[in-house]
Amino acid sequence: MYNFDVERPATIAQAVKALSTEEAQPMSGGQTLIPTLKARLAMPSVLVSLSGIDEMKGVRKNDDGLLCIGGGTTHTTVATEAAAHYPGLAELAARIGDPAVRNRGTLGGSIANNDPSACYPAAVLGSGATVVTNSREIAADDYFLGMFETALHEGELVTEVKFPIPQASHYEKHLQPASRFPLVAVFVAKFEEGVRVAVTGASESGVFRWTEAEEALSGSFKSDTLKDLTLDGSGMISDLHGSGAYRAHLATVMTRRAVDAISD
Amino acid sequence: MPKDSGIGASSKRREDIRFLTGDGNYTDDINIHGQAYVYFLRSDIAHGTLNSVNTDAAATMDGVVKIFTGADFEAVGSIPCGWQITDKHGEVMQEPRHPVLAHGKVRHVGEPIAAVVAETLEQARDAAEAIEVDISELPAVVSMKDAVKEGATKVHDDLTSNLCYDWGFVEENKGAVDQAFKDAAHVTTLELVNNRLVANPMEPRVAVGDFARGTGDHTLYTTSQNPHVIRLLMGAFVLGIPEHKLRVVAPDVGGGFGTKIFHYQEEAFVTFAAKACNRAVKWTSSRSEAFMSDAHGRDHVTKIQLALDKDNNFTALRTDTYANMGAYLSTFAPSVPTWLHGTLMAGNYKTPLIYVNVKAVFTNTVPVDAYRGAGRPEATYQLERLVDKTAHELGVDPIKLRRQNFITEFPYATPVAVEYDTGDYVATMDKLEEIADVAGFAARRKESEAKGKLRGFGVNCYIEACGIAPSNLVGQLGARAGLYESATVRVNATGGLVVMTGSHSHGQGHETTFAQVVAEMIGIDESMVEIVHGDTARVPMGMGTYGSRSLAVGGSAMVRATEKIIAKARKIASHLLEASETDVELKDGAFTVAGTDKSVAWGDVTLAAYVPHNYPLEDIEPGLEETAFYDPSNFTYPSGAYACEVELDPETGQVTIERFSAADDFGNIVNPMIVTGQVHGGLAQGIGQALMENCSYDSDGQLLSASYMDYAMPRASDLPFYDVDHSCQTPCTHNPLGVKGCGEAGAIGSPPAVVNAVLDAMRSGGKDVGHIDMPVSPHRVWEAMNS
């Protein structure tokens, strides 16, 4: 990697200040950034490590009944501490990457990067969560803008994500055989007011809601109601591991399976 | 009662203690005082004219010792090829120059263009980024069939075409084979691809060059399966260093799988640069570099046909293969699709007429060479897929069709020039049917179907030829090396032995198994035997480890040397015992006069050899050290039958291996635990090829599967618990241990069983697609199910 300076702020305010330096780069768990640096694909002047900011860590339920998870909370922590409140989310976190990734990688890092094949964006969008930054709150529906694109401004940090807790939820994923990222994965969350379905890994525009399925499931929460629904493969990722048509098909299968898992 | 030591015992691998506790001494652990580091600037363009390489700015950067380009190696030899094929017209193959650093042209992504030697690796990388390379891009030659078309862009301008050779085997049989096809009652045709693989040993390649100005001695530390071969190839053909001034050390090596047999540019570079810079130079491959610079494996495109008579007897076989050589000829590349492939096409069957055609083709891709099995997996895959397809076309049971056509009498001379000495294919198939619980399959299929899954069963046989030999024959076939092995056994005064073997252990466990053999022969404890390998300064000569040859060839040399030791020790013992040599027998580590209690211990005899006070000096010399060279009279022919059971998810195309059973005949076995481990590892690689692994290029010659993000390696969770049996043993008739070799069997024997099982599962779901290419990924299965 190229040389850079490192800052380790202890508060969000210090971090925001450090990030005002030209070519500064925030780093949370580093599970994407460190390999990128090692491949010399990034050349920050200052790496601002967020791992020492305690106010960005932790899992708590707030007075409105939302599950609030700090942006700097590791997947392992979510897997254990969210389990009693939001088991579907905890199970998703428990199956991201491998133990090393889960012990370092964070919720905020994942959704700030917004890899089109990452797991967390499906949960955030599928839950209808709110992304809290150092300066504002952004609804999940307005947050994910495309492949590796989010509503975050330069230097803006995901400090917390507030999750409404569904009656039931399930995350179903089909693995890409090499990277073990989702080739396609679907998060289904059943709320009193309706069902949300978020698909990751499939689209060239990143995570998206499958609204037709949501409407059908909100009417009748049975996988059978999905059997005639299809997705268009033309906007889907096509690569060594699967065509767009295959990904579109997998999204329907994963959705049905998620519904079955909840219904069982 | 299993033995607890010696031949046949599952002695624990003594080398594992250091490997597992971090005390191994791998090449990257070797650091020489004052060493510099080299970074190779590699081409990111598959094919282009190299107009200029400007190093002026880079040379002034911090820490730079010296920068080398192709021009620095104009007076240096070409990286040599160790095997010359003569084609079906009697012409020798086309053999391009293979420079240490690209000169004039770049011919594959990853080819080194320049090398920066600097104080640190990071400084070398920084400077490499400042090198200005001007390349005029040319169309990339990627598809083999396009490469041999009239007017195709040439990878090497000085060759007549991209065709390396067009090999026919056995050319004289071609007419008779074609006639048999005309007379056939049934012909089955199959077109398939044997997918390109990246070997991926756990330890990437490393090379450290050192030069002693005072003596002019060169040393190369390298991750090699055969240091003496590297010494010869690099010394004689590339750098012009005589063997007595060049030491090559291959210390602990973390897996090779074939890709560490070959002599690579980086080895020649660090050796050359150490002298040019007058300091040691170290290169450690990154994993990314490994993907684009380690020789790849397989990559055949084949059309094969089988002719049968009305009674389903195989009457003739013919096969046409395009074999990818990549951009240059790696060390043994030409031999893999020919002599290691064509000679295996009879398989386990008494097909009387066989004709094999192989066109080897240059492309703008990484060179392709031997990878675990080397030619034999390609032969087995096409043959065993073809037999399965034939059975389904004819509506007969695939096992029954195989049994009907098995070779049952040995020795058996095949129509493809080799003679199988022993084997019992009926016995291994019987054993397989037992351990695979064929009878219980129908019930297991029902259970899967109840879960909405399809279940398939696939079987295949295999034959392999190990311990490639004898030297005079392989010389006629084009090998530019002998294929013997040597061993020196040195007995110390206090009775311990050091065996210096030319075989090289890079995971096989020779330090354990070779000691078991010698300990058994003398009747001493295994701990008294030390195995030394991997250093041309310590081991007199060696051809190294590949082709499952170590025990069959290297072990035989060790046995011959140990026999000489015992013969001399017996002379000394008979002198000490004042008895006739013929009356003295060696048992349990002591020489005894037969029928008496007069005895002298091993240690007393060895001490006498070095303190020869009471010693027959008039008859024999003091000391106890012997060397033997062993050149086998034939290959060995391990064989077996494998079965795979898969579950297929028809909605996603995901295939999981539910059972895998392997019944092998390896002849005699020294260490059953290690043999089982070798089979397990081979199966993992074979299943990996069948289901997951795929090295893929796009039409511009860019490597798409250039990291583990896209190159799928099998993990433990992808593999079942194996049912492995090697109780069927027909000992090899021509080596002293009766051993055959086991290192490659798993990788050779498993891919067809997996694919046959997947196709069986698909048929049970009402879809008969005839064939599906490896890797049988979920996407491919889904597409086939929905085609």
Short mmCIF file of C-alpha atoms in Angstrom, two decimals, chain A:
data_model
loop_
_atom_site.label_atom_id
_atom_site.label_comp_id
_atom_site.label_asym_id
_atom_site.label_seq_id
_atom_site.Cartn_x
_atom_site.Cartn_y
_atom_site.Cartn_z
CA MET A 1 0.00 0.00 0.00
CA TYR A 2 0.98 3.61 -0.36
CA ASN A 3 2.01 5.64 2.64
CA PHE A 4 -0.66 7.52 4.56
CA ASP A 5 -1.17 9.07 7.94
CA VAL A 6 -3.53 7.54 10.47
CA GLU A 7 -5.91 9.35 12.77
CA ARG A 8 -7.77 7.57 15.55
CA PRO A 9 -10.47 9.98 16.79
CA ALA A 10 -12.36 9.14 19.99
CA THR A 11 -15.55 11.04 19.14
CA ILE A 12 -17.75 11.57 16.10
CA ALA A 13 -16.93 15.26 16.16
CA GLN A 14 -13.21 14.57 16.05
CA ALA A 15 -13.74 12.14 13.21
CA VAL A 16 -15.70 14.63 11.15
CA LYS A 17 -12.96 17.18 11.68
CA ALA A 18 -10.26 14.73 10.66
CA LEU A 19 -12.20 13.88 7.53
CA SER A 20 -12.16 17.48 6.37
CA THR A 21 -8.53 16.99 5.31
CA GLU A 22 -8.02 16.65 1.56
CA GLU A 23 -8.05 13.00 0.40
CA ALA A 24 -8.96 11.78 3.88
CA GLN A 25 -10.64 8.39 3.97
CA PRO A 26 -12.73 6.98 6.81
CA MET A 27 -12.11 3.36 7.77
CA SER A 28 -14.46 1.33 9.90
CA GLY A 29 -13.74 -2.41 9.96
CA GLY A 30 -11.50 -2.20 6.91
CA GLN A 31 -12.71 -5.46 5.40
CA THR A 32 -13.03 -3.91 1.96
CA LEU A 33 -10.69 -0.97 2.34
CA ILE A 34 -7.59 -2.80 3.57
CA PRO A 35 -7.51 -5.20 0.57
CA THR A 36 -8.10 -2.19 -1.68
CA LEU A 37 -5.16 -0.37 -0.11
CA LYS A 38 -2.95 -3.44 -0.36
CA ALA A 39 -3.75 -3.68 -4.06
CA ARG A 40 -2.74 -0.01 -4.34
CA LEU A 41 -6.19 0.87 -5.66
CA ALA A 42 -6.64 3.72 -3.19
CA MET A 43 -4.25 6.44 -2.12
CA PRO A 44 -5.67 8.37 0.84
CA SER A 45 -3.62 11.07 2.53
CA VAL A 46 -5.10 10.31 5.94
CA LEU A 47 -6.87 7.20 7.06
CA VAL A 48 -9.38 8.10 9.75
CA SER A 49 -10.03 5.00 11.79
CA LEU A 50 -13.46 4.96 13.37
CA SER A 51 -12.81 1.94 15.55
CA GLY A 52 -12.02 3.99 18.66
CA ILE A 53 -15.34 5.88 18.71
CA ASP A 54 -17.40 4.33 21.48
CA GLU A 55 -20.48 6.45 20.80
CA MET A 56 -20.79 4.69 17.42
CA LYS A 57 -20.93 1.23 18.93
CA GLY A 58 -23.59 -0.87 20.50
CA VAL A 59 -27.08 -2.30 20.15
CA ARG A 60 -29.99 -0.78 22.08
CA LYS A 61 -33.74 -0.47 21.85
CA ASN A 62 -35.00 3.10 22.03
CA ASP A 63 -38.22 4.48 23.47
CA ASP A 64 -39.99 4.20 20.12
CA GLY A 65 -39.26 0.48 20.01
CA LEU A 66 -36.64 0.84 17.30
CA LEU A 67 -33.51 -1.25 17.42
CA CYS A 68 -30.66 1.24 17.24
CA ILE A 69 -27.30 -0.12 16.19
CA GLY A 70 -24.19 2.04 16.13
CA GLY A 71 -22.45 2.35 12.79
CA GLY A 72 -19.24 1.04 14.30
CA THR A 73 -20.84 -2.13 15.69
CA THR A 74 -19.26 -5.33 14.40
CA HIS A 75 -21.25 -8.09 12.75
CA THR A 76 -20.38 -10.40 15.63
CA THR A 77 -21.85 -7.96 18.13
CA VAL A 78 -25.01 -7.60 16.09
CA ALA A 79 -25.25 -11.38 15.76
CA THR A 80 -25.21 -11.80 19.52
CA GLU A 81 -26.79 -8.64 20.92
CA ALA A 82 -29.58 -8.21 18.38
CA ALA A 83 -30.66 -11.84 18.59
CA ALA A 84 -33.25 -11.34 21.32
CA HIS A 85 -34.77 -8.28 19.64
CA TYR A 86 -34.54 -8.92 15.94
CA PRO A 87 -33.55 -12.53 15.22
CA GLY A 88 -33.75 -12.18 11.42
CA LEU A 89 -31.19 -9.39 11.49
CA ALA A 90 -28.95 -11.22 13.95
CA GLU A 91 -28.98 -14.31 11.74
CA LEU A 92 -28.02 -12.25 8.72
CA ALA A 93 -25.11 -10.73 10.63
CA ALA A 94 -24.01 -14.17 11.84
CA ARG A 95 -23.61 -15.37 8.26
CA ILE A 96 -21.68 -12.48 6.73
CA GLY A 97 -18.25 -13.55 5.47
CA ASP A 98 -16.18 -15.54 7.94
CA PRO A 99 -15.27 -15.04 11.62
CA ALA A 100 -12.43 -12.65 10.81
CA VAL A 101 -14.74 -10.48 8.70
CA ARG A 102 -17.47 -10.57 11.34
CA ASN A 103 -15.09 -9.60 14.12
CA ARG A 104 -13.82 -6.54 12.25
CA GLY A 105 -16.47 -5.54 9.76
CA THR A 106 -19.19 -3.12 10.83
CA LEU A 107 -22.75 -2.23 9.92
CA GLY A 108 -21.84 1.35 9.08
CA GLY A 109 -18.87 0.32 6.97
CA SER A 110 -20.96 -2.12 5.00
CA ILE A 111 -23.79 0.25 4.12
CA ALA A 112 -21.46 3.20 3.49
CA ASN A 113 -19.59 1.07 0.94
CA ASN A 114 -22.87 -0.35 -0.46
CA ASP A 115 -21.34 -3.25 -2.34
CA PRO A 116 -24.06 -4.56 -4.67
CA SER A 117 -23.52 -8.02 -3.19
CA ALA A 118 -23.32 -7.08 0.47
CA CYS A 119 -25.79 -8.54 2.98
CA TYR A 120 -26.58 -5.58 5.23
CA PRO A 121 -28.15 -3.31 2.59
CA ALA A 122 -30.89 -5.94 2.18
CA ALA A 123 -31.70 -5.81 5.89
CA VAL A 124 -31.59 -2.02 6.10
CA LEU A 125 -33.79 -1.55 3.05
CA GLY A 126 -35.96 -4.57 3.84
CA SER A 127 -36.62 -3.27 7.36
CA GLY A 128 -37.36 0.25 6.19
CA ALA A 129 -34.68 1.43 8.60
CA THR A 130 -33.40 4.94 9.08
CA VAL A 131 -29.75 5.71 8.51
CA VAL A 132 -28.44 8.24 11.00
CA THR A 133 -25.37 10.26 10.10
CA ASN A 134 -23.39 12.91 11.91
CA SER A 135 -25.66 15.56 10.35
CA ARG A 136 -29.07 14.07 9.46
CA GLU A 137 -31.38 11.09 9.23
CA ILE A 138 -31.98 9.35 5.89
CA ALA A 139 -34.75 6.86 5.19
CA ALA A 140 -33.42 3.61 3.74
CA ASP A 141 -35.57 4.14 0.65
CA ASP A 142 -33.61 7.34 -0.05
CA TYR A 143 -30.22 6.09 1.05
CA PHE A 144 -29.18 3.38 -1.45
CA LEU A 145 -28.65 5.09 -4.80
CA GLY A 146 -26.85 2.47 -6.88
CA MET A 147 -23.83 0.23 -7.08
CA PHE A 148 -21.40 1.56 -4.43
CA GLU A 149 -23.48 4.75 -4.37
CA THR A 150 -25.32 6.17 -1.38
CA ALA A 151 -26.87 9.46 -0.31
CA LEU A 152 -23.86 10.13 1.93
CA HIS A 153 -21.92 13.30 1.28
CA GLU A 154 -18.15 13.44 1.28
CA GLY A 155 -16.98 13.12 4.86
CA GLU A 156 -20.42 12.15 6.21
CA LEU A 157 -20.47 9.18 8.58
CA VAL A 158 -23.08 6.54 9.32
CA THR A 159 -23.26 6.85 13.07
CA GLU A 160 -26.30 4.67 13.68
CA VAL A 161 -29.05 2.71 11.97
CA LYS A 162 -32.53 2.59 13.50
CA PHE A 163 -34.43 -0.57 12.63
CA PRO A 164 -38.18 -0.97 13.03
CA ILE A 165 -38.64 -4.51 14.31
CA PRO A 166 -40.89 -6.66 12.14
CA GLN A 167 -43.26 -9.34 13.37
CA ALA A 168 -41.10 -11.84 11.51
CA SER A 169 -38.27 -11.78 9.04
CA HIS A 170 -35.91 -14.03 7.17
CA TYR A 171 -32.83 -13.60 5.02
CA GLU A 172 -32.30 -16.24 2.33
CA LYS A 173 -29.11 -16.25 0.32
CA HIS A 174 -27.57 -18.16 -2.54
CA LEU A 175 -23.80 -17.93 -2.39
CA GLN A 176 -21.45 -16.93 -5.14
CA PRO A 177 -19.17 -19.99 -5.05
CA ALA A 178 -15.84 -18.15 -5.03
CA SER A 179 -16.29 -15.04 -2.92
CA ARG A 180 -19.13 -16.48 -0.82
CA PHE A 181 -20.87 -13.13 -1.08
CA PRO A 182 -24.53 -13.47 -1.99
CA LEU A 183 -24.99 -14.21 -5.68
CA VAL A 184 -28.54 -13.25 -4.86
CA ALA A 185 -30.09 -12.84 -1.43
CA VAL A 186 -33.45 -11.64 -0.28
CA PHE A 187 -34.56 -10.12 3.01
CA VAL A 188 -38.26 -10.45 3.73
CA ALA A 189 -39.73 -8.55 6.69
CA LYS A 190 -43.34 -8.89 7.74
CA PHE A 191 -44.73 -5.85 9.54
CA GLU A 192 -48.22 -5.25 10.76
CA GLU A 193 -48.67 -2.58 8.11
CA GLY A 194 -47.27 -4.68 5.28
CA VAL A 195 -44.40 -6.74 3.93
CA ARG A 196 -41.08 -5.47 2.64
CA VAL A 197 -38.84 -7.46 0.27
CA ALA A 198 -35.28 -6.35 -0.48
CA VAL A 199 -33.02 -8.07 -3.00
CA THR A 200 -29.22 -7.84 -2.94
CA GLY A 201 -26.55 -9.25 -5.25
CA ALA A 202 -28.76 -9.19 -8.31
CA SER A 203 -29.21 -5.74 -9.73
CA GLU A 204 -26.75 -3.52 -11.51
CA SER A 205 -28.29 -0.72 -9.45
CA GLY A 206 -27.53 -2.41 -6.14
CA VAL A 207 -30.05 -3.43 -3.51
CA PHE A 208 -33.70 -2.89 -4.48
CA ARG A 209 -37.21 -3.51 -3.23
CA TRP A 210 -39.34 -6.00 -5.12
CA THR A 211 -42.57 -4.07 -4.82
CA GLU A 212 -44.80 -6.52 -6.71
CA ALA A 213 -43.87 -9.24 -4.29
CA GLU A 214 -44.42 -6.88 -1.37
CA GLU A 215 -47.93 -6.10 -2.56
CA ALA A 216 -48.78 -9.74 -3.14
CA LEU A 217 -47.40 -10.81 0.23
CA SER A 218 -49.08 -7.95 2.05
CA GLY A 219 -52.33 -9.35 0.71
CA SER A 220 -51.58 -12.96 1.54
CA PHE A 221 -48.34 -13.97 3.24
CA LYS A 222 -47.86 -17.27 1.43
CA SER A 223 -45.16 -18.27 -1.04
CA ASP A 224 -47.86 -19.51 -3.38
CA THR A 225 -48.97 -15.95 -4.01
CA LEU A 226 -45.57 -15.35 -5.64
CA LYS A 227 -45.65 -18.25 -8.05
CA ASP A 228 -46.63 -16.25 -11.10
CA LEU A 229 -44.43 -13.25 -10.33
CA THR A 230 -41.18 -12.85 -12.22
CA LEU A 231 -38.39 -10.33 -12.29
CA ASP A 232 -36.81 -8.93 -15.42
CA GLY A 233 -33.21 -10.09 -15.86
CA SER A 234 -32.20 -7.28 -18.19
CA GLY A 235 -31.02 -4.92 -15.45
CA MET A 236 -29.37 -7.67 -13.47
CA ILE A 237 -25.66 -8.34 -13.06
CA SER A 238 -24.29 -10.85 -15.56
CA ASP A 239 -20.86 -12.33 -14.88
CA LEU A 240 -18.84 -15.56 -14.61
CA HIS A 241 -21.14 -16.85 -11.89
CA GLY A 242 -24.54 -16.24 -13.38
CA SER A 243 -26.49 -14.42 -16.04
CA GLY A 244 -29.00 -11.69 -15.36
CA ALA A 245 -31.81 -14.13 -16.11
CA TYR A 246 -30.42 -16.58 -13.56
CA ARG A 247 -30.13 -13.89 -10.92
CA ALA A 248 -33.68 -12.73 -11.61
CA HIS A 249 -34.87 -16.31 -11.23
CA LEU A 250 -32.88 -16.82 -8.03
CA ALA A 251 -34.44 -13.70 -6.53
CA THR A 252 -37.87 -15.23 -6.94
CA VAL A 253 -36.72 -18.53 -5.44
CA MET A 254 -35.01 -16.85 -2.50
CA THR A 255 -38.09 -14.75 -1.84
CA ARG A 256 -40.38 -17.76 -1.80
CA ARG A 257 -38.01 -19.63 0.48
CA ALA A 258 -37.77 -16.69 2.86
CA VAL A 259 -41.54 -16.55 3.05
CA ASP A 260 -41.71 -20.29 3.65
CA ALA A 261 -39.09 -20.01 6.37
CA ILE A 262 -41.21 -17.39 8.14
CA SER A 263 -44.43 -19.31 7.59
CA ASP A 264 -43.08 -22.63 8.87
#
